[in-house]
mmCIF file of C-alpha atoms and ligand atoms in Angstrom:
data_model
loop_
_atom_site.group_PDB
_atom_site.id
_atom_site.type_symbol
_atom_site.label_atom_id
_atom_site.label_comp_id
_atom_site.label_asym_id
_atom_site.label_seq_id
_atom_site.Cartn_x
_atom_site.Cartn_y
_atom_site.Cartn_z
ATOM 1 C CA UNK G 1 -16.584 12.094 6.864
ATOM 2 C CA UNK G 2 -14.930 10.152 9.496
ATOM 3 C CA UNK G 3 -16.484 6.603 8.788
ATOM 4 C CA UNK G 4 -16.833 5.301 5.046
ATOM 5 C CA UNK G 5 -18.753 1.801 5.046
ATOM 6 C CA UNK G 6 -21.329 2.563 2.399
ATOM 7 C CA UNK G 7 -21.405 4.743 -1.166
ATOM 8 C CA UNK G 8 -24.588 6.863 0.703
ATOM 9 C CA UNK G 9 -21.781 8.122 3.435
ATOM 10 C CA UNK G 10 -20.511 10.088 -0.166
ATOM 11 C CA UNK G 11 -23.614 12.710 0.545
ATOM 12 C CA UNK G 12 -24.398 14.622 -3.050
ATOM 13 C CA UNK G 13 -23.385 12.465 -5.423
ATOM 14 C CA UNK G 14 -23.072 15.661 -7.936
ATOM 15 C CA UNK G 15 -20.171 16.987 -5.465
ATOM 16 C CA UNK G 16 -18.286 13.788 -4.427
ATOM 17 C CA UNK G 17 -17.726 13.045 -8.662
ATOM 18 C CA UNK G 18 -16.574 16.564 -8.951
ATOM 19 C CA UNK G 19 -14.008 15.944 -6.077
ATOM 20 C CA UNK G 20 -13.220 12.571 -7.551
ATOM 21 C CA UNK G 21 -12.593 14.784 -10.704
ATOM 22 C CA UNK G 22 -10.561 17.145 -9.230
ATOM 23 C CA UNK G 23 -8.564 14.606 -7.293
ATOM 24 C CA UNK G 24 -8.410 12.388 -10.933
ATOM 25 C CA UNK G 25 -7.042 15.675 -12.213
ATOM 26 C CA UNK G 26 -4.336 17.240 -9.299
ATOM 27 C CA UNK G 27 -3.113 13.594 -8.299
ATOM 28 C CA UNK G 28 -0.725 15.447 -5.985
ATOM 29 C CA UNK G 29 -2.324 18.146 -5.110
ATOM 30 C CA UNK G 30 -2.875 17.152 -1.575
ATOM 31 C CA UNK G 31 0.545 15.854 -0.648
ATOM 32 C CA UNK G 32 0.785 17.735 2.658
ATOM 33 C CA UNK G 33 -2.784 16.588 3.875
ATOM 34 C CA UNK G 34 -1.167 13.098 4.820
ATOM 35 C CA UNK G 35 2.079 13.838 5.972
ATOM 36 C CA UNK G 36 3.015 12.261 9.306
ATOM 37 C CA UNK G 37 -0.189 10.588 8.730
ATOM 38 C CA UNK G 38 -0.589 6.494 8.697
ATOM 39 C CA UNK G 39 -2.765 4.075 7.139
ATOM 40 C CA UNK G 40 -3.104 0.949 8.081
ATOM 41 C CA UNK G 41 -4.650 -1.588 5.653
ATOM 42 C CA UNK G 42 -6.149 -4.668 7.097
ATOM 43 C CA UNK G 43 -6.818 -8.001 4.872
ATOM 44 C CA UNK G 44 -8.400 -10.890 5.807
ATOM 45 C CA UNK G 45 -9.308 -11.855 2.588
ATOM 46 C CA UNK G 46 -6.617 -11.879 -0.546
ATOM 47 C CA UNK G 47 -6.752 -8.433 -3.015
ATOM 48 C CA UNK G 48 -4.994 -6.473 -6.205
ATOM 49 C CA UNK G 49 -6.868 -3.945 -6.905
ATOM 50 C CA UNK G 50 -8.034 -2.619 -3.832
ATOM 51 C CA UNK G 51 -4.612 -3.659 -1.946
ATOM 52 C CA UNK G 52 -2.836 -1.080 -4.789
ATOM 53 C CA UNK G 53 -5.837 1.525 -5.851
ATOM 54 C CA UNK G 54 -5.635 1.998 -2.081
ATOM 55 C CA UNK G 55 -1.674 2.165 -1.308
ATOM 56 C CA UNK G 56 -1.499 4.396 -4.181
ATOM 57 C CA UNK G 57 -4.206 6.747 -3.242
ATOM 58 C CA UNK G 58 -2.598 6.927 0.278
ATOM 59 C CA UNK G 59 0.857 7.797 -1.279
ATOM 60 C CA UNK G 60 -0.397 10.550 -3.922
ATOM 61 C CA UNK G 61 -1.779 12.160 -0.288
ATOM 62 C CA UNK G 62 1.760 11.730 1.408
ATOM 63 C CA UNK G 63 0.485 9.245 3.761
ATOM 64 C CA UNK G 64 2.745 6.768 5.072
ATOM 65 C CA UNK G 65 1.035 2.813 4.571
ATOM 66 C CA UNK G 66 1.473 0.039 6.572
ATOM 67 C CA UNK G 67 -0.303 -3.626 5.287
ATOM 68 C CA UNK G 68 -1.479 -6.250 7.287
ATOM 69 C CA UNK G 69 -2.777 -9.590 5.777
ATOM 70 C CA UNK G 70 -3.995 -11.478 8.937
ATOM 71 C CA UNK G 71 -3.929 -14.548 7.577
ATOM 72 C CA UNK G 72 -0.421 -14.313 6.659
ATOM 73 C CA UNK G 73 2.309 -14.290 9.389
ATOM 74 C CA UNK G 74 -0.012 -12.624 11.946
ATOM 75 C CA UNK G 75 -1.582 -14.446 14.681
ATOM 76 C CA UNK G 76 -4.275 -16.268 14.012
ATOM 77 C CA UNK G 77 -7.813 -14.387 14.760
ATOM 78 C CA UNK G 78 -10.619 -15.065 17.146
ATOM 79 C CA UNK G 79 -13.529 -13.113 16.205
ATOM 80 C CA UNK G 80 -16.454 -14.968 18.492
ATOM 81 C CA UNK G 81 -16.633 -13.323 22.257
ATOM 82 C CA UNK G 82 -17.049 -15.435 24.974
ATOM 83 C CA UNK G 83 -14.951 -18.222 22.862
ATOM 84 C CA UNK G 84 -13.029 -20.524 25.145
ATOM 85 C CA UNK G 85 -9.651 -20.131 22.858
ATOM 86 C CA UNK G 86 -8.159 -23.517 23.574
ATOM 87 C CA UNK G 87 -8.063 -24.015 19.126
ATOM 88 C CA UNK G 88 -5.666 -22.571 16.810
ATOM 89 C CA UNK G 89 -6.082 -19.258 17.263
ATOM 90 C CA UNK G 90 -4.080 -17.194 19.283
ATOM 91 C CA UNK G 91 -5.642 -13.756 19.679
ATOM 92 C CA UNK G 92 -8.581 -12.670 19.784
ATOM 93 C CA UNK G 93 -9.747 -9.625 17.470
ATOM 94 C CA UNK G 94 -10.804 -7.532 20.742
ATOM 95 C CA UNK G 95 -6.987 -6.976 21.797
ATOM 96 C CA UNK G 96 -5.926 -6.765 17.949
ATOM 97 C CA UNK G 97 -7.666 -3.718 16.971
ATOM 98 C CA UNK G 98 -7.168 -1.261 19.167
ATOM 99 C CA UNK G 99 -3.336 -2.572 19.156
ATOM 100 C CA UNK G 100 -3.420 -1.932 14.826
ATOM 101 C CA UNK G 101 -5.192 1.654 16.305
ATOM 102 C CA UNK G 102 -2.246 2.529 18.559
ATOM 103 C CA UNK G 103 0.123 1.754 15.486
ATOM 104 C CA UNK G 104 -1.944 4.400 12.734
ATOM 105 C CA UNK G 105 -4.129 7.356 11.985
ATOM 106 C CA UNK G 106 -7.049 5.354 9.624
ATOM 107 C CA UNK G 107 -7.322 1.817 9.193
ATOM 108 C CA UNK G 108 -8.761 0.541 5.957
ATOM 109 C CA UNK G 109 -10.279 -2.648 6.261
ATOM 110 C CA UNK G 110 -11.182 -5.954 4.015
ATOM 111 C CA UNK G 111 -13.258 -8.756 5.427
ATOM 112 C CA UNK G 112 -15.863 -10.804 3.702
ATOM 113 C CA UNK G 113 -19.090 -12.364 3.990
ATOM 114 C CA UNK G 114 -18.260 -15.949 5.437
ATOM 115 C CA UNK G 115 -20.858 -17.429 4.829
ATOM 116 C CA UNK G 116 -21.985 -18.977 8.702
ATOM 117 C CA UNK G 117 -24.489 -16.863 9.889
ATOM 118 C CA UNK G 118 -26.164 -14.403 7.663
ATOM 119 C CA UNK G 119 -27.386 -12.306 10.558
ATOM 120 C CA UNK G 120 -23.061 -11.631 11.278
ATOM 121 C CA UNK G 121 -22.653 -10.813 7.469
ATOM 122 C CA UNK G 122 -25.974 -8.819 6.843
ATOM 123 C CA UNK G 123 -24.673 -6.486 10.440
ATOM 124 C CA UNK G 124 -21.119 -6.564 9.466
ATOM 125 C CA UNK G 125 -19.918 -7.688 12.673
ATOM 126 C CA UNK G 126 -16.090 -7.417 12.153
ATOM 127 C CA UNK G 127 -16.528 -3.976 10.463
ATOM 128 C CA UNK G 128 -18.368 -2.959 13.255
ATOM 129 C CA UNK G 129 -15.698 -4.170 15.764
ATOM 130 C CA UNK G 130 -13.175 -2.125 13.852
ATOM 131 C CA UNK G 131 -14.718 0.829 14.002
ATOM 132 C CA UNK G 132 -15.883 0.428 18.131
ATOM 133 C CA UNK G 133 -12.585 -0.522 19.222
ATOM 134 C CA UNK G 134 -9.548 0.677 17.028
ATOM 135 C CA UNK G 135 -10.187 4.313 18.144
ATOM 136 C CA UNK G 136 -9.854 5.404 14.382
ATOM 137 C CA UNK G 137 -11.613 6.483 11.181
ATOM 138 C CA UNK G 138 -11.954 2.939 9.363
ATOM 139 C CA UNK G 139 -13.036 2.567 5.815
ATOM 140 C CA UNK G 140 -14.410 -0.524 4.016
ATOM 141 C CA UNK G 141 -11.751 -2.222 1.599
ATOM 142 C CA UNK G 142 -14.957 -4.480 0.841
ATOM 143 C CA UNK G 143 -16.703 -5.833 4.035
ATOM 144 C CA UNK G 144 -19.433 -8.661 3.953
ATOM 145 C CA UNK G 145 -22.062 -6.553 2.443
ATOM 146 C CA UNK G 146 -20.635 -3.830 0.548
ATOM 147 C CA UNK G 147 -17.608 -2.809 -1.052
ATOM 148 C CA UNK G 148 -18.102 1.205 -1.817
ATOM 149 C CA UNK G 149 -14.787 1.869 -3.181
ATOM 150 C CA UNK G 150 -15.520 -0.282 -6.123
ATOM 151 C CA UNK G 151 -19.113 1.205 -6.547
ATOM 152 C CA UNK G 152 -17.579 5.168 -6.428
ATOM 153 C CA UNK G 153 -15.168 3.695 -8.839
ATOM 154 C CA UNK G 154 -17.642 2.041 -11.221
ATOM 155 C CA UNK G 155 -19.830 5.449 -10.579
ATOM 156 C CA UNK G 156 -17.127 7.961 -11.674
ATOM 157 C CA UNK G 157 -16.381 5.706 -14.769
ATOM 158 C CA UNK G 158 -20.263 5.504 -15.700
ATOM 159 C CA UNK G 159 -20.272 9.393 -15.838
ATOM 160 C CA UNK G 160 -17.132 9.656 -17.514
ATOM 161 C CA UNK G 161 -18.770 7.464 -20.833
ATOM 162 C CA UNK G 162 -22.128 8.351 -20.438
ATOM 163 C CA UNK G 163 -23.350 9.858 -23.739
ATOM 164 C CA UNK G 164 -27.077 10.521 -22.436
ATOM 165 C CA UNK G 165 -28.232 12.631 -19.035
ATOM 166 C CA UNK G 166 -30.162 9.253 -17.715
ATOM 167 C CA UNK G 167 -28.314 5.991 -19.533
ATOM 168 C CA UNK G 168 -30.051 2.986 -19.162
ATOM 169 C CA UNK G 169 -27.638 1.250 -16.693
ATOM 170 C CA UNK G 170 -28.107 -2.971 -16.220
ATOM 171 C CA UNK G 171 -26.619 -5.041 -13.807
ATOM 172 C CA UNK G 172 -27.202 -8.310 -14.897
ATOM 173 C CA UNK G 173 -25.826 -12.071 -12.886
ATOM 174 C CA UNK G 174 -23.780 -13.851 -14.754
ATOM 175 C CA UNK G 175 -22.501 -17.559 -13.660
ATOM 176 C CA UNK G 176 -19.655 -18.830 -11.596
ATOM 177 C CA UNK G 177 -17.859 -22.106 -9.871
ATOM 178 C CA UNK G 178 -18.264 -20.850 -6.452
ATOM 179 C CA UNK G 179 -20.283 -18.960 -3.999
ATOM 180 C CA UNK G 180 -19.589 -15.482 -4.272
ATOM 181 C CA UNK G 181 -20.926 -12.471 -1.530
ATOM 182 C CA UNK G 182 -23.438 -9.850 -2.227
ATOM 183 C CA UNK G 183 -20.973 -6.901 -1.420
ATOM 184 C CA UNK G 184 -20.522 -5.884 -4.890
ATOM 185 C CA UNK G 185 -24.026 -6.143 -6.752
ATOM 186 C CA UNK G 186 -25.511 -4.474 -3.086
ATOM 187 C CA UNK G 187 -23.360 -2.107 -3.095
ATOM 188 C CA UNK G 188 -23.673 -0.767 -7.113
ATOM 189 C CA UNK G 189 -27.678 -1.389 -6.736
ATOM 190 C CA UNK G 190 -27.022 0.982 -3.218
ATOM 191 C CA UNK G 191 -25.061 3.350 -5.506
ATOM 192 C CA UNK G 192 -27.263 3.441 -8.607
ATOM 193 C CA UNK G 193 -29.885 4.296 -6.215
ATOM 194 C CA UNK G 194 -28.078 7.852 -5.520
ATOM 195 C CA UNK G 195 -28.552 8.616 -9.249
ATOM 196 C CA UNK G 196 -31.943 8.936 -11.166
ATOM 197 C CA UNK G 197 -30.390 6.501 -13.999
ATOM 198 C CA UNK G 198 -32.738 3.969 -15.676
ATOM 199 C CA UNK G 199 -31.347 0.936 -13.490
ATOM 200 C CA UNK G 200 -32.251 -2.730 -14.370
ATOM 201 C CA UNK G 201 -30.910 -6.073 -12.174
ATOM 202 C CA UNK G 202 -31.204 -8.827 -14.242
ATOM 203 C CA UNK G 203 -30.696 -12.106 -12.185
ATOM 204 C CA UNK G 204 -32.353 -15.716 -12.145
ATOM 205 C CA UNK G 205 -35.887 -16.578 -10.191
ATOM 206 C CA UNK G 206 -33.928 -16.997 -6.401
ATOM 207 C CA UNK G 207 -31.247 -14.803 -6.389
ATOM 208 C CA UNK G 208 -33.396 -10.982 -6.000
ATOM 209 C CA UNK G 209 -31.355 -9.063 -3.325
ATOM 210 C CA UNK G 210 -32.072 -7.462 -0.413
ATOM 211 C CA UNK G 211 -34.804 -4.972 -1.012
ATOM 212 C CA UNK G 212 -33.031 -2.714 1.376
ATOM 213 C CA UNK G 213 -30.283 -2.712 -1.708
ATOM 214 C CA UNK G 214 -32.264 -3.167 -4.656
ATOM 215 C CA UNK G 215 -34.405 0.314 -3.805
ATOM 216 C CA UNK G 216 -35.947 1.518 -6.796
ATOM 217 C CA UNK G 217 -34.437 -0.274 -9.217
ATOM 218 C CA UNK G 218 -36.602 -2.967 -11.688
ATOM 219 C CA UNK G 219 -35.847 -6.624 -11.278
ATOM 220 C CA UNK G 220 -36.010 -8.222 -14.353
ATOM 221 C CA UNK G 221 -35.849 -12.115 -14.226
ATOM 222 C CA UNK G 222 -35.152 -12.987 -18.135
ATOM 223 C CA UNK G 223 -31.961 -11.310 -19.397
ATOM 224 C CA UNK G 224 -32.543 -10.835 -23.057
ATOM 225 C CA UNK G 225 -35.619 -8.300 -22.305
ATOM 226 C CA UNK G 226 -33.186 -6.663 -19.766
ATOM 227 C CA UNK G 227 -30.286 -6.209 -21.700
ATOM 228 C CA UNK G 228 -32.295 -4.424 -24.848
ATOM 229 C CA UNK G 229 -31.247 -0.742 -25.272
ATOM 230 C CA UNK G 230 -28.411 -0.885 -22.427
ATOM 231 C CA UNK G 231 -26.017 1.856 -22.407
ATOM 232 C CA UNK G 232 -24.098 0.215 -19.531
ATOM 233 C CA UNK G 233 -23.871 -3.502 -18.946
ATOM 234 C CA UNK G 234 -22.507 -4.172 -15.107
ATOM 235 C CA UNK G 235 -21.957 -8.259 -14.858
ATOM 236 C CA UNK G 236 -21.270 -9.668 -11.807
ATOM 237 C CA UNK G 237 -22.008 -13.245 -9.399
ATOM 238 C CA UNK G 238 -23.329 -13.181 -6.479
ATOM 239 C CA UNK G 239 -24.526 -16.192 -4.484
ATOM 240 C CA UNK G 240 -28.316 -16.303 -3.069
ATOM 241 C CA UNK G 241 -29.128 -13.475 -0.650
ATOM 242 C CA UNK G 242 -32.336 -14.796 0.738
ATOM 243 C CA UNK G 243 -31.880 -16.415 4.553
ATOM 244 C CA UNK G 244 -33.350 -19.812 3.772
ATOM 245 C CA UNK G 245 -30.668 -20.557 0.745
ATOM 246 C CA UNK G 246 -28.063 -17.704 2.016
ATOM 247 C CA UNK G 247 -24.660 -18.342 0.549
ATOM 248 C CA UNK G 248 -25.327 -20.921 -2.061
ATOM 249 C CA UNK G 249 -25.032 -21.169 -5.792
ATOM 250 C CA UNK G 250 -27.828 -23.030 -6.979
ATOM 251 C CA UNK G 251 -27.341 -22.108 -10.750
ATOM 252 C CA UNK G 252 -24.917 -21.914 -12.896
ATOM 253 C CA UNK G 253 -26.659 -21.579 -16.205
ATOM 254 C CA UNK G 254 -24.244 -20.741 -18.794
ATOM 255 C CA UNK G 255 -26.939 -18.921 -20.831
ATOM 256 C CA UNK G 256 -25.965 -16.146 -18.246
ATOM 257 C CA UNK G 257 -22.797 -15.431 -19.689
ATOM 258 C CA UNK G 258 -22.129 -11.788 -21.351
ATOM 259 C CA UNK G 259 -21.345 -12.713 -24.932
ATOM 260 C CA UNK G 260 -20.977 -10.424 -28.077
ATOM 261 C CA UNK G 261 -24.507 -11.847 -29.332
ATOM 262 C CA UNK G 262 -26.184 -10.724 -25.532
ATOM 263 C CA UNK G 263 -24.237 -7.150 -26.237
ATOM 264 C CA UNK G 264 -25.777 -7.207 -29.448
ATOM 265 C CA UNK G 265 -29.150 -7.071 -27.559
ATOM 266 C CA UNK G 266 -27.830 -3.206 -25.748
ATOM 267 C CA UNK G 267 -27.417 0.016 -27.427
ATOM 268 C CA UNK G 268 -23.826 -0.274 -28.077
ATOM 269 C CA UNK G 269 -23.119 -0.664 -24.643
ATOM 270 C CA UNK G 270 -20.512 -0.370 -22.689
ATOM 271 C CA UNK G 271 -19.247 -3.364 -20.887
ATOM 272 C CA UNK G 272 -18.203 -3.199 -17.233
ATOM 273 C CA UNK G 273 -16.741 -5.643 -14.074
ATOM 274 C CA UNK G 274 -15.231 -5.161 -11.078
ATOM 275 C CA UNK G 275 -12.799 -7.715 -11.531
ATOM 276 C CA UNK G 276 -11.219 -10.145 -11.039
ATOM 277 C CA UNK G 277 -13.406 -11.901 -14.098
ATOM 278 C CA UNK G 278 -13.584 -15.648 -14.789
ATOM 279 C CA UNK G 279 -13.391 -15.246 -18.778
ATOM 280 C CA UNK G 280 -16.510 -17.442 -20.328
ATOM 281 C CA UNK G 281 -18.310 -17.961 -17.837
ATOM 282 C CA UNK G 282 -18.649 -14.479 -16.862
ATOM 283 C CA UNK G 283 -17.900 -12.913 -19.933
ATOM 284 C CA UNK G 284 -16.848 -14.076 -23.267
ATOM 285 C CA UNK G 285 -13.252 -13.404 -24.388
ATOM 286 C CA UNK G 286 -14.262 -10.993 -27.008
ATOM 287 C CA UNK G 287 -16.282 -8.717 -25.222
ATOM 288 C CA UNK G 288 -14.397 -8.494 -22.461
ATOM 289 C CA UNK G 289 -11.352 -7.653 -24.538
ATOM 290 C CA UNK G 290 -13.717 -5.022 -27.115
ATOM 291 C CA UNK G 291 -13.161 -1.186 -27.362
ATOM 292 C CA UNK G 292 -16.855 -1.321 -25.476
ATOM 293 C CA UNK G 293 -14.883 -2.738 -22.328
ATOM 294 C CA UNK G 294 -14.283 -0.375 -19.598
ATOM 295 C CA UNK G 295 -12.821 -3.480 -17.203
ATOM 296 C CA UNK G 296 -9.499 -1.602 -17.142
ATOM 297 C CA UNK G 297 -10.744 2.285 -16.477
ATOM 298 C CA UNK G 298 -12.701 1.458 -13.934
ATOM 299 C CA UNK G 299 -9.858 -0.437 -12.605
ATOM 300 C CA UNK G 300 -7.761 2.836 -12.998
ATOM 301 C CA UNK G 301 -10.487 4.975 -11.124
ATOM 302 C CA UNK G 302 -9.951 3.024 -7.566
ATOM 303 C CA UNK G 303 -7.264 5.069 -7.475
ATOM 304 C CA UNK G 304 -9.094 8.115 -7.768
ATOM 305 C CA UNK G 305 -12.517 6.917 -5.791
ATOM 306 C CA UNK G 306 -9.793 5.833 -2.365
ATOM 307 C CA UNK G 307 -7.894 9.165 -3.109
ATOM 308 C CA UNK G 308 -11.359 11.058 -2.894
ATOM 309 C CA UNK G 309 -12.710 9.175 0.263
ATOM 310 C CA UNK G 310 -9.190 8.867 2.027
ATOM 311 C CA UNK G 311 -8.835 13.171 1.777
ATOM 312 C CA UNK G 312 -11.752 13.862 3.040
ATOM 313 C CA UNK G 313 -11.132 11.254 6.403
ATOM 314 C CA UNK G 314 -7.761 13.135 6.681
ATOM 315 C CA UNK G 315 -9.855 16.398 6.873
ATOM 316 C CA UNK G 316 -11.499 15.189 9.470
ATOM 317 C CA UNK G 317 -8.760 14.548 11.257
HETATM 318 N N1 CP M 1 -12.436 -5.232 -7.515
HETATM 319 C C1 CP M 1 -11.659 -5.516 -6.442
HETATM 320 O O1 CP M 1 -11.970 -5.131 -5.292
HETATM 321 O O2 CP M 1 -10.541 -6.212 -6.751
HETATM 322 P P1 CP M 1 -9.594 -6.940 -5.694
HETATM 323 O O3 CP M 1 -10.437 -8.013 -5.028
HETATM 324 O O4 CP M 1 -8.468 -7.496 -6.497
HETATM 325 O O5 CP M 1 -9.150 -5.935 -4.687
#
């Protein structure tokens, strides 16, 4: 793998959580693999987990990490060609990157859906320019339209509590203040889709996905039916996907929020987030804080899902 920008880039899913195991298990086992190796990790868009998971992963493998947040201290970014720069900023992205690439050996990269054009987010334009220019494997820190670290995370953490060959596995909206990007929800539907679990989205009339994410799973538009006999219950926000209301929240109906008496609806279920989580409006203090809550394993396993993906880009090397 030279190139990881989406979960399906894992191949057999069987093999890549028996890696992820191995690597979980022999944290060090691969120290020599990065030595005299670099990593470069590029933010345009603030992080903890993923900015740590990451460095740590990169460490375990004797990699040396350098971390860049462009929006602090560096120049300021044009990303537009054929831009007459006569505004703020002072370079423009096409010099950048393959400057970063002369400075490393992989570049890891975070940059979100903005929210202008969804044509730019939906073909990942700065992505894109990382990995034409910079001259070096990139991987996705969480881009506009996926974030595939999370979803290998939330995927080795699903079959380390399942108690059943094919849990029922729901990912169900939940409400927020702000307009939040598709990367995560696309990306777990995207991942689910690699596994022949029963998988469920559960979101409000306006806010389906892209079909090209939501693949085989059901689309369920009233959250109580959803939610009954859940083994797993995945809540995230995500603002409207479709082009005509792209980027907007157009409902923030608290009757969305994960609370014990919703759980009470699932088979026991675990409860699961990316994080971070906005606490009741999201997800009620006391589930979120139950022994059902998996918030903070899966939080654990980015360390093991970047180790995983970040040895075998160093094989490639
Ligand atoms: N889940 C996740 O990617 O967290 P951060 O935004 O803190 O990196």
């Amino acid at each position: 793998m030279r190139h990881f920008t989406s979960i399906r880039q894992l191949g057999d899913l069987n093999k890549a959580l028996a890696a992820a195991k191995f690597v979980k298990e022999n944290p060090f086992a691969d120290q020599s693999l990065g030595k005299n190796r670099t990593l470069l990790m590029v933010f345009f868009n603030n992080s903890l987990r993923t900015r740590l998971s990451t460095q740590k992963a990169a460490l375990n493998l004797g990699m040396n990490v350098i971390v860049l947040d462009v929006n602090q201290g560096a120049w300021k970014l044009e990303t537009e060609r054929g831009v007459i720069m006569d505004g703020d900023k002072s370079e423009h992205l096409l010099e950048a990157i393959p400057v970063m690439g002369a400075y490393c050996d992989v570049i890891g990269v975070r940059s979100f859906a903005r929210f202008e054009k969804r044509e730019d987010d939906y073909q990942e334009v700065v992505l894109n320019q990382f990995i034409k220019y910079s001259g070096r494997p990139v991987f996705s820190m969480e881009a506009a339209t996926r974030h595939p670290l999370q979803t290998f995370a939330d995927l080795i953490t699903i079959e380390e509590y399942r108690k059943n060959r094919r849990p029922k596995v729901v990912m169900t909206w939940a409400p927020h203040p702000k307009a939040l990007p598709q990367a995560v929800p696309n990306s777990f539907a995207e991942g689910l889709n690699m596994t022949d679990y029963d998988f469920v989205i559960a979101n409000p009339e306006g806010y389906d996905l892209d079909l090209e994410f939501v693949g085989n799973a059901k689309v369920m538009h009233n959250q109580n039916e959803a939610l009954k006999g859940a083994d797993f219950v995945y809540a995230k926000n995500w603002s409207v996907a479709e082009p005509s209301h792209y980027g907007q929240v157009l409902n923030r109906d608290m009757d969305w929020t994960v609370t014990a008496d919703k759980m009470a609806l699932t088979n026991d279920a675990f409860f699961m987030h990316c994080l971070p989580v906005r606490r009741n409006m999201i997800v009620s203090d006391d589930v979120i804080e139950s022994p059902r809550s998996l918030v903070i394993p899966e939080a654990a396993n980015r360390v093991v899902s970047a180790q995983t993906v970040l040895k075998e880009i160093l094989k490639s090397l």
